[in-house]
Tab-separated table of C-alpha atoms and ligand atoms in Angstrom:
chain	number	residue	atom	x	y	z
Q	10	MET	CA	-0.079	0.050	0.060
Q	11	ILE	CA	0.992	3.510	-0.604
Q	12	TYR	CA	0.320	5.290	2.520
Q	13	LEU	CA	-0.391	9.284	2.196
Q	14	ASP	CA	-2.524	9.907	5.002
Q	15	TYR	CA	-0.108	10.681	7.722
Q	16	ASN	CA	-2.255	13.085	9.558
Q	17	ALA	CA	-4.689	10.047	10.081
Q	18	THR	CA	-2.153	8.363	12.056
Q	19	SER	CA	1.811	7.341	11.116
Q	20	PRO	CA	3.314	4.438	10.799
Q	21	LEU	CA	5.620	3.640	13.630
Q	22	LEU	CA	9.495	4.606	13.177
Q	23	PRO	CA	11.822	1.874	13.406
Q	24	GLU	CA	13.444	3.840	16.601
Q	25	VAL	CA	9.927	3.660	18.645
Q	26	VAL	CA	9.578	-0.042	17.822
Q	27	ALA	CA	13.120	-0.879	19.084
Q	28	ALA	CA	12.309	1.399	22.106
Q	29	MET	CA	8.723	-0.360	22.720
Q	30	GLN	CA	10.074	-3.584	22.074
Q	31	ALA	CA	12.539	-3.397	25.139
Q	32	VAL	CA	10.173	-2.996	27.299
Q	33	MET	CA	6.621	-4.606	25.922
Q	34	GLY	CA	6.803	-7.842	28.223
Q	35	GLU	CA	7.325	-6.620	31.349
Q	36	PRO	CA	5.036	-5.840	34.238
Q	37	LEU	CA	5.034	-2.150	34.460
Q	38	ASN	CA	2.923	-0.638	36.716
Q	39	ALA	CA	4.711	2.860	37.995
Q	40	SER	CA	2.698	2.568	40.859
Q	41	SER	CA	4.063	-0.760	42.396
Q	42	VAL	CA	6.689	0.025	45.528
Q	43	HIS	CA	8.601	-2.928	44.179
Q	44	ALA	CA	11.961	-3.058	41.786
Q	45	GLY	CA	9.242	-3.829	38.629
Q	46	GLY	CA	7.728	-0.258	39.878
Q	47	ARG	CA	10.654	1.580	40.582
Q	48	ARG	CA	11.460	0.499	37.018
Q	49	ALA	CA	8.627	1.499	35.519
Q	50	LYS	CA	8.456	4.709	37.130
Q	51	LYS	CA	11.861	5.548	35.818
Q	52	LEU	CA	10.901	4.594	32.652
Q	53	LEU	CA	7.613	7.240	32.688
Q	54	GLU	CA	9.973	9.917	34.137
Q	55	ASP	CA	12.571	9.335	31.764
Q	56	ALA	CA	10.138	9.894	29.130
Q	57	ARG	CA	8.204	12.964	30.389
Q	58	ARG	CA	11.198	14.574	31.040
Q	59	ASP	CA	12.419	13.751	27.367
Q	60	ILE	CA	9.091	15.185	26.107
Q	61	ALA	CA	9.472	18.379	28.239
Q	62	HIS	CA	13.035	19.045	26.896
Q	63	ALA	CA	11.921	18.536	23.231
Q	64	LEU	CA	8.955	20.793	23.769
Q	65	GLY	CA	10.519	23.486	25.859
Q	66	ALA	CA	8.493	22.882	28.839
Q	67	PHE	CA	9.113	21.597	32.598
Q	68	PRO	CA	8.349	18.045	33.310
Q	69	ASN	CA	5.972	18.757	36.103
Q	70	GLU	CA	4.122	20.649	32.929
Q	71	VAL	CA	3.621	16.946	31.032
Q	72	LEU	CA	0.367	15.430	31.936
Q	73	PHE	CA	0.012	11.642	30.250
Q	74	THR	CA	-3.411	11.274	29.039
Q	75	ALA	CA	-4.505	7.750	26.630
Q	76	SER	CA	-5.475	10.129	23.194
Q	77	GLY	CA	-5.593	13.553	21.970
Q	78	THR	CA	-8.899	13.801	22.376
Q	79	GLU	CA	-8.929	12.650	25.852
Q	80	ALA	CA	-6.330	15.705	26.373
Q	81	ASN	CA	-8.436	17.944	24.627
Q	82	ASN	CA	-11.721	17.078	26.596
Q	83	LEU	CA	-9.391	17.192	29.658
Q	84	ALA	CA	-8.933	20.853	29.075
Q	85	LEU	CA	-11.992	21.861	27.624
Q	86	ARG	CA	-14.052	20.484	31.250
Q	87	GLY	CA	-11.168	21.162	33.571
Q	88	PHE	CA	-12.222	24.675	34.203
Q	89	PRO	CA	-16.250	24.478	34.715
Q	90	ASP	CA	-16.862	27.913	35.661
Q	91	ARG	CA	-15.232	29.545	32.491
Q	92	PRO	CA	-17.039	30.360	28.965
Q	93	ILE	CA	-15.595	28.724	26.100
Q	94	LEU	CA	-14.395	30.049	22.793
Q	95	VAL	CA	-13.065	27.666	19.887
Q	96	SER	CA	-12.545	28.284	16.866
Q	97	ALA	CA	-14.468	27.516	13.634
Q	98	ILE	CA	-12.138	25.128	12.397
Q	99	GLU	CA	-11.192	22.668	15.205
Q	100	HIS	CA	-11.146	19.002	15.012
Q	101	ALA	CA	-13.916	17.019	16.434
Q	102	ALA	CA	-12.493	16.380	19.522
Q	103	VAL	CA	-12.774	20.056	20.572
Q	104	ALA	CA	-15.376	21.066	18.525
Q	105	LYS	CA	-17.658	18.343	19.785
Q	106	THR	CA	-16.959	18.693	23.694
Q	107	ALA	CA	-17.133	22.494	22.971
Q	108	SER	CA	-20.463	22.378	21.202
Q	109	LEU	CA	-21.847	19.889	24.112
Q	110	LEU	CA	-20.619	22.761	26.960
Q	111	GLY	CA	-22.280	25.728	25.272
Q	112	ALA	CA	-19.259	26.906	23.620
Q	113	ALA	CA	-19.110	29.906	21.379
Q	114	VAL	CA	-17.403	29.707	17.906
Q	115	ILE	CA	-14.836	32.163	16.502
Q	116	PRO	CA	-15.149	32.578	13.064
Q	117	VAL	CA	-11.819	32.306	10.361
Q	118	ASP	CA	-11.511	33.764	7.461
Q	119	ALA	CA	-10.848	32.686	3.807
Q	120	HIS	CA	-7.446	31.041	4.780
Q	121	GLY	CA	-8.638	29.270	7.732
Q	122	VAL	CA	-6.944	31.995	10.230
Q	123	VAL	CA	-8.544	33.082	13.040
Q	124	LYS	CA	-9.834	36.677	13.064
Q	125	LEU	CA	-8.315	38.438	15.802
Q	126	ASP	CA	-10.837	41.368	16.143
Q	127	ALA	CA	-13.386	38.624	15.921
Q	128	LEU	CA	-11.885	36.907	19.249
Q	129	ARG	CA	-11.046	40.818	20.750
Q	130	GLU	CA	-14.684	41.202	20.447
Q	131	MET	CA	-16.310	38.164	21.312
Q	132	LEU	CA	-13.959	38.600	24.674
Q	133	ALA	CA	-14.936	42.110	25.382
Q	134	ASN	CA	-18.564	41.244	25.224
Q	135	LEU	CA	-18.625	37.936	27.397
Q	136	ILE	CA	-21.358	37.792	29.578
Q	137	PRO	CA	-20.129	36.621	32.854
Q	138	PRO	CA	-21.560	33.453	34.496
Q	139	PRO	CA	-24.563	34.780	36.442
Q	140	ARG	CA	-25.088	33.452	40.146
Q	141	GLY	CA	-26.619	30.182	40.243
Q	142	GLY	CA	-26.008	29.624	36.440
Q	143	ARG	CA	-23.503	28.579	34.112
Q	144	LEU	CA	-22.752	28.447	30.248
Q	145	GLY	CA	-23.599	25.218	28.880
Q	146	GLY	CA	-25.170	22.850	27.222
Q	147	GLY	CA	-26.219	24.954	23.981
Q	148	GLN	CA	-26.180	24.168	20.437
Q	149	GLU	CA	-23.017	24.699	18.605
Q	150	GLY	CA	-22.150	28.882	18.374
Q	151	THR	CA	-24.204	29.443	21.194
Q	152	ASN	CA	-24.402	30.513	24.846
Q	153	VAL	CA	-27.491	29.152	26.672
Q	154	LEU	CA	-28.159	29.489	30.459
Q	155	THR	CA	-28.381	26.116	32.127
Q	156	SER	CA	-28.514	25.618	35.841
Q	157	PRO	CA	-25.131	24.171	37.131
Q	158	PRO	CA	-24.678	20.672	38.222
Q	159	PRO	CA	-24.792	21.326	42.331
Q	160	SER	CA	-21.210	20.168	42.669
Q	161	LEU	CA	-19.665	22.877	40.625
Q	162	PRO	CA	-19.552	26.258	42.425
Q	163	LEU	CA	-19.365	29.317	40.362
Q	164	GLN	CA	-16.206	31.408	40.624
Q	165	GLY	CA	-16.441	33.286	37.385
Q	166	GLY	CA	-13.032	34.313	35.517
Q	167	GLY	CA	-12.203	34.524	31.954
Q	168	ALA	CA	-12.790	32.713	29.167
Q	169	LEU	CA	-11.231	29.597	28.216
Q	170	VAL	CA	-10.178	30.020	24.320
Q	171	SER	CA	-9.124	26.634	22.333
Q	172	ILE	CA	-8.013	26.892	19.067
Q	173	MET	CA	-5.623	24.795	17.085
Q	174	LEU	CA	-2.103	25.331	15.881
Q	175	ALA	CA	-1.973	23.668	12.826
Q	176	ASN	CA	-5.432	22.385	10.440
Q	177	ASN	CA	-5.743	18.847	10.307
Q	178	GLU	CA	-7.411	19.168	6.672
Q	179	THR	CA	-5.893	21.986	5.229
Q	180	GLY	CA	-2.536	22.474	7.242
Q	181	VAL	CA	-2.884	26.118	7.588
Q	182	ILE	CA	-1.053	27.178	11.016
Q	183	GLN	CA	-2.484	29.944	13.613
Q	184	PRO	CA	-0.954	32.923	15.049
Q	185	ILE	CA	-0.902	31.068	17.935
Q	186	ALA	CA	1.316	33.746	20.418
Q	187	ALA	CA	-1.014	36.645	19.151
Q	188	LEU	CA	-3.760	34.999	19.521
Q	189	ALA	CA	-2.345	34.296	23.498
Q	190	ASP	CA	-1.659	37.673	23.943
Q	191	ILE	CA	-5.047	38.749	23.245
Q	192	VAL	CA	-6.782	35.894	25.428
Q	193	HIS	CA	-4.376	36.639	28.354
Q	194	GLU	CA	-5.277	40.557	27.930
Q	195	ALA	CA	-8.731	39.639	28.468
Q	196	GLY	CA	-8.077	37.548	31.496
Q	197	GLY	CA	-8.852	34.375	29.515
Q	198	LEU	CA	-6.652	30.939	29.209
Q	199	LEU	CA	-5.709	29.535	26.168
Q	200	HIS	CA	-5.559	25.949	24.916
Q	201	VAL	CA	-3.920	24.803	21.625
Q	202	ASP	CA	-4.496	21.453	19.948
Q	203	ALA	CA	-1.073	20.781	18.266
Q	204	VAL	CA	-1.863	17.025	17.590
Q	205	GLN	CA	-0.829	18.152	14.088
Q	206	ALA	CA	1.945	20.862	14.526
Q	207	LEU	CA	3.947	18.434	16.491
Q	208	GLY	CA	6.971	16.465	14.362
Q	209	LYS	CA	6.161	18.786	11.162
Q	210	ILE	CA	6.642	22.435	12.442
Q	211	PRO	CA	9.013	23.373	15.521
Q	212	LEU	CA	7.342	23.841	18.861
Q	213	ASP	CA	8.272	25.432	21.355
Q	214	TRP	CA	5.784	25.702	24.722
Q	215	GLY	CA	7.285	28.654	25.723
Q	216	LEU	CA	7.043	30.863	22.589
Q	217	LEU	CA	3.737	29.903	21.884
Q	218	LYS	CA	2.617	31.212	25.285
Q	219	ALA	CA	-0.427	28.977	25.730
Q	220	ASP	CA	-1.355	27.687	29.083
Q	221	MET	CA	-2.218	24.366	28.026
Q	222	LEU	CA	-1.623	22.495	24.434
Q	223	THR	CA	-2.259	18.954	23.149
Q	224	VAL	CA	0.089	16.512	21.696
Q	225	SER	CA	-0.471	13.139	20.341
Q	226	SER	CA	2.027	10.040	19.811
Q	227	HIS	CA	0.923	8.256	17.042
Q	228	LYS	CA	0.515	11.256	14.642
Q	229	ILE	CA	4.603	11.297	14.663
Q	230	GLY	CA	5.545	7.911	14.107
Q	231	GLY	CA	4.739	6.657	17.646
Q	232	PRO	CA	1.633	4.119	18.970
Q	233	LEU	CA	-1.534	4.581	19.734
Q	234	GLY	CA	-2.181	5.201	23.272
Q	235	ALA	CA	0.074	7.734	24.426
Q	236	ALA	CA	-0.516	11.559	24.370
Q	237	ALA	CA	-0.270	14.693	26.436
Q	238	LEU	CA	-1.645	17.766	28.088
Q	239	LEU	CA	1.332	20.216	28.625
Q	240	ILE	CA	-0.507	22.159	31.230
Q	241	ARG	CA	0.936	25.418	33.376
Q	242	ALA	CA	2.107	23.674	36.665
Q	243	ASP	CA	0.337	26.375	38.497
Q	244	LEU	CA	-3.215	25.738	36.440
Q	245	PRO	CA	-5.948	23.961	38.850
Q	246	ILE	CA	-7.534	21.506	36.269
Q	247	ARG	CA	-10.507	19.516	37.421
Q	248	PRO	CA	-9.625	16.028	36.770
Q	249	GLN	CA	-12.079	14.275	34.767
Q	250	LEU	CA	-10.748	10.405	35.348
Q	251	THR	CA	-10.901	9.919	39.389
Q	252	GLY	CA	-9.270	7.388	41.265
Q	253	GLY	CA	-5.484	6.609	41.995
Q	254	GLY	CA	-3.154	9.646	42.572
Q	255	GLN	CA	-1.532	9.084	38.778
Q	256	GLU	CA	-0.257	12.194	36.854
Q	257	LEU	CA	-0.222	14.339	40.110
Q	258	GLY	CA	-3.987	13.478	40.841
Q	259	ARG	CA	-4.737	15.118	37.258
Q	260	ARG	CA	-5.542	11.985	35.452
Q	261	ALA	CA	-6.249	8.648	37.473
Q	262	GLY	CA	-5.478	5.331	35.899
Q	263	THR	CA	-2.137	3.070	35.478
Q	264	GLU	CA	0.088	4.561	32.956
Q	265	ASN	CA	0.452	3.072	29.959
Q	266	ILE	CA	4.449	2.855	29.863
Q	267	ALA	CA	5.180	0.803	26.631
Q	268	ALA	CA	3.190	3.835	24.674
Q	269	ILE	CA	4.875	6.025	26.394
Q	270	VAL	CA	8.458	5.435	25.903
Q	271	GLY	CA	7.337	4.675	22.276
Q	272	PHE	CA	5.733	8.069	22.671
Q	273	ALA	CA	8.731	9.363	23.806
Q	274	ALA	CA	10.901	7.884	21.567
Q	275	ALA	CA	9.371	9.472	18.609
Q	276	VAL	CA	9.095	13.108	19.949
Q	277	ARG	CA	13.154	12.605	20.304
Q	278	ALA	CA	13.036	11.694	17.042
Q	279	THR	CA	10.747	14.135	15.600
Q	280	ALA	CA	10.812	17.152	17.693
Q	281	HIS	CA	12.845	19.241	15.290
Q	282	CYS	CA	11.340	18.456	12.404
Q	283	PRO	CA	14.235	16.661	10.609
Q	284	ASP	CA	12.307	15.407	7.577
Q	285	ALA	CA	10.103	18.835	7.078
Q	286	THR	CA	11.683	20.248	4.069
Q	287	ARG	CA	11.781	16.688	2.222
Q	288	GLN	CA	8.474	16.380	2.823
Q	289	LEU	CA	8.272	20.042	1.736
Q	290	MET	CA	9.627	19.259	-1.542
Q	291	LEU	CA	7.575	16.527	-2.333
Q	292	ARG	CA	4.049	18.262	-1.383
Q	293	LYS	CA	5.659	20.753	-4.249
Q	294	ALA	CA	6.055	18.550	-6.663
Q	295	LEU	CA	3.000	16.619	-6.083
Q	296	GLU	CA	1.287	20.520	-6.496
Q	297	SER	CA	2.971	20.844	-10.166
Q	298	GLN	CA	2.210	17.385	-11.036
Q	299	ILE	CA	-1.421	18.299	-10.422
Q	300	ARG	CA	-1.696	21.638	-12.076
Q	301	SER	CA	-0.022	19.880	-15.010
Q	302	ILE	CA	-2.592	17.154	-15.504
Q	303	ALA	CA	-5.578	19.779	-14.447
Q	304	PRO	CA	-4.636	23.394	-14.132
Q	305	GLU	CA	-8.272	24.016	-13.065
Q	306	ALA	CA	-8.018	21.938	-10.190
Q	307	ARG	CA	-8.353	23.755	-6.876
Q	308	GLN	CA	-5.248	23.173	-4.494
Q	309	PHE	CA	-5.890	24.362	-0.850
Q	310	VAL	CA	-2.271	26.323	-1.011
Q	311	PHE	CA	-2.390	29.684	0.796
Q	312	PRO	CA	-0.341	32.975	1.372
Q	313	VAL	CA	-0.001	32.081	5.179
Q	314	PRO	CA	1.790	29.597	7.117
Q	315	GLN	CA	1.199	25.842	6.316
Q	316	LEU	CA	2.172	22.702	7.446
Q	317	PRO	CA	4.959	21.062	4.749
Q	318	ASN	CA	2.997	18.067	4.253
Q	319	THR	CA	-0.364	18.111	4.193
Q	320	LEU	CA	-2.430	19.237	0.799
Q	321	MET	CA	-6.114	19.595	0.340
Q	322	LEU	CA	-7.296	19.631	-3.221
Q	323	CYS	CA	-10.371	19.127	-5.412
Q	324	MET	CA	-10.807	16.883	-8.213
Q	325	PRO	CA	-13.868	19.129	-10.231
Q	326	GLY	CA	-16.921	17.305	-10.175
Q	327	ILE	CA	-16.072	14.242	-8.776
Q	328	SER	CA	-17.218	13.107	-4.973
Q	329	SER	CA	-14.971	12.559	-2.315
Q	330	GLU	CA	-16.490	9.110	-1.816
Q	331	THR	CA	-15.508	7.926	-5.547
Q	332	GLN	CA	-11.926	9.247	-5.513
Q	333	LEU	CA	-11.036	7.678	-2.032
Q	334	MET	CA	-12.506	4.080	-3.764
Q	335	HIS	CA	-10.699	4.723	-6.606
Q	336	PHE	CA	-7.663	5.747	-4.650
Q	337	ASP	CA	-7.931	2.644	-2.558
Q	338	LEU	CA	-8.743	0.062	-5.199
Q	339	SER	CA	-5.375	1.490	-7.117
Q	340	GLY	CA	-3.388	0.349	-3.739
Q	341	ILE	CA	-3.170	4.130	-2.427
Q	342	ALA	CA	-4.572	5.042	0.985
Q	343	VAL	CA	-5.554	9.020	0.984
Q	344	SER	CA	-8.559	10.860	2.808
Q	345	ALA	CA	-11.349	12.659	2.516
Q	346	GLY	CA	-10.851	16.239	4.124
Q	347	SER	CA	-12.808	15.555	6.765
Q	348	ALA	CA	-12.809	11.706	8.901
Q	349	CYS	CA	-15.695	9.441	8.616
Q	350	SER	CA	-16.009	7.009	12.000
Q	351	SER	CA	-18.504	5.859	10.153
Q	352	GLY	CA	-17.717	5.140	6.698
Q	353	ARG	CA	-19.649	7.850	5.530
Q	354	ILE	CA	-18.273	11.124	4.602
Q	355	GLU	CA	-19.506	14.904	5.649
Q	356	PRO	CA	-18.888	17.549	3.900
Q	357	SER	CA	-16.160	19.140	5.943
Q	358	ALA	CA	-17.016	21.550	8.106
Q	359	VAL	CA	-13.575	23.484	8.479
Q	360	LEU	CA	-14.096	24.083	4.354
Q	361	ALA	CA	-17.485	25.561	5.256
Q	362	ALA	CA	-15.798	27.918	7.811
Q	363	MET	CA	-13.668	28.880	5.261
Q	364	GLY	CA	-16.681	29.862	2.796
Q	365	VAL	CA	-15.579	27.306	0.074
Q	366	PRO	CA	-18.646	26.619	-1.814
Q	367	ARG	CA	-20.434	23.289	-0.794
Q	368	GLU	CA	-20.177	21.114	-4.108
Q	369	GLU	CA	-16.466	22.145	-4.293
Q	370	ALA	CA	-15.948	20.722	-0.863
Q	371	ALA	CA	-17.856	17.674	-1.779
Q	372	SER	CA	-14.676	17.030	-3.852
Q	373	ALA	CA	-12.326	17.560	-1.854
Q	374	LEU	CA	-9.285	15.147	-0.859
Q	375	ARG	CA	-6.562	15.216	1.522
Q	376	VAL	CA	-2.917	14.181	0.775
Q	377	SER	CA	-0.616	14.084	3.897
Q	378	LEU	CA	3.045	13.208	3.634
Q	379	GLY	CA	5.159	11.378	6.461
Q	380	TRP	CA	8.830	10.015	7.132
Q	381	GLY	CA	7.603	7.013	4.996
Q	382	SER	CA	6.849	9.285	1.759
Q	383	THR	CA	9.006	8.679	-1.468
Q	384	ASP	CA	9.243	10.748	-4.771
Q	385	ALA	CA	7.479	7.210	-6.185
Q	386	ASP	CA	4.427	7.537	-3.738
Q	387	ILE	CA	3.908	10.782	-5.397
Q	388	LEU	CA	4.347	9.926	-9.296
Q	389	ALA	CA	1.909	6.738	-8.108
Q	390	PHE	CA	-0.879	9.119	-6.713
Q	391	ALA	CA	-0.260	11.613	-9.908
Q	392	ASP	CA	-0.710	8.412	-12.162
Q	393	ALA	CA	-4.144	7.330	-10.265
Q	394	TRP	CA	-5.210	11.026	-9.933
Q	395	LYS	CA	-4.688	11.567	-13.654
Q	396	ALA	CA	-6.481	8.061	-14.809
Q	397	LEU	CA	-9.603	8.782	-12.842
Q	398	TYR	CA	-9.853	12.650	-13.770
Q	399	SER	CA	-9.579	11.859	-17.237
Q	400	LYS	CA	-11.755	8.429	-17.209
Q	401	ALA	CA	-14.127	11.362	-15.513
Q	402	ALA	CA	-13.707	13.894	-18.549
Q	403	LYS	CA	-14.354	11.328	-21.002
Q	404	ALA	CA	-17.809	10.070	-19.390
V	525	PLP	N1	-6.501	17.355	17.049
V	525	PLP	C1	-6.317	17.292	15.802
V	525	PLP	C2	-6.067	18.522	15.190
V	525	PLP	C3	-6.359	15.753	14.947
V	525	PLP	O1	-6.005	16.118	14.172
V	525	PLP	C4	-6.345	14.613	15.568
V	525	PLP	C5	-6.716	13.222	14.953
V	525	PLP	O2	-7.097	13.432	13.943
V	525	PLP	C6	-6.921	14.920	17.186
V	525	PLP	C7	-7.109	16.012	18.122
V	525	PLP	C8	-7.319	13.651	18.224
V	525	PLP	O3	-6.177	12.877	18.338
V	525	PLP	P1	-6.295	11.319	19.330
V	525	PLP	O4	-6.360	10.882	17.506
V	525	PLP	O5	-5.034	11.081	19.661
V	525	PLP	O6	-6.976	11.763	19.815
């Protein structure tokens, strides 16, 4: 199979396999007091230190979770007294959660970049949570007052804003440090979903100025089952999983040591993006191949910062489903703009938020490159694209 779907998940890096194989068979519970437990604890804390250092954080700012989705949920649900604002182009792990929590949605421009003035205005016009009521339970984009659960006293406080660093469909990168300044001036907290940014662009926790940041192992050649929420050590987050005192009492549950060891190996290998320029060159080659086949085909390449590995493109008049089937039959794994857990593809909410017409969005396809991608993969994709496009033109 020619795999061009790295934004969905990535094959394990060889160094990750080696690091995991070295610990896989062992009984590793980091809370046990015997020698095996001490070994597990050391593996856990070494991984935490390496991930922290690679991202410019302190080890006590790294909170391990089982997935990026869990880390995003923890961030959004962890401050129940704060009204929530999220951008219109978030991954479902933020968008759906935010919608359930009655969040307001910050618009983006035609390039998919968050409108700074709109954010400023929304923060200035926030209605503070009233006595005995909280924001919650609304439809997407609306703040609806509901009764608070009795266990959640309201303290007020600024908003919790969640904005992704890099978009999973278009690869567009947000000006996070500037957004952080706006949020902080208004007394808010900023959570950044950096799941698609890690390993593709340099990531520095201090420079981003975020209060929380989500990263996930399986997007960077690490295993499934490990992710992290970077969180300022002084922020009192409400745990979502209660039980044992793991992760300083902020996330109960025995840590998945083998996966976390693999995650740390993947972070060490990719955090400084050693393969980014090569992947960008491959993407540029793909863009020019498609341009020569069909100059009228829209490619989502913008005059704003974008991930090196991601290209969204439209094959005019042919649905994403038809394209996916064709590429699958040709042995090529790609993705429609939006992921589909049920096998049904919904038109991309990201493209809709950018004002892309529905019929155009319905023919969008995402190619995402990674450490194993080669020139031959790009040529094979371009050939398969041309074959389908020519067939459709003749029909
Ligand atoms: N956030 C973004 C931007 C993503 O692309 C994804 C996965 O596609 C997630 C969050 C969810 O991460 P995970 O698959 O680790 O739950």
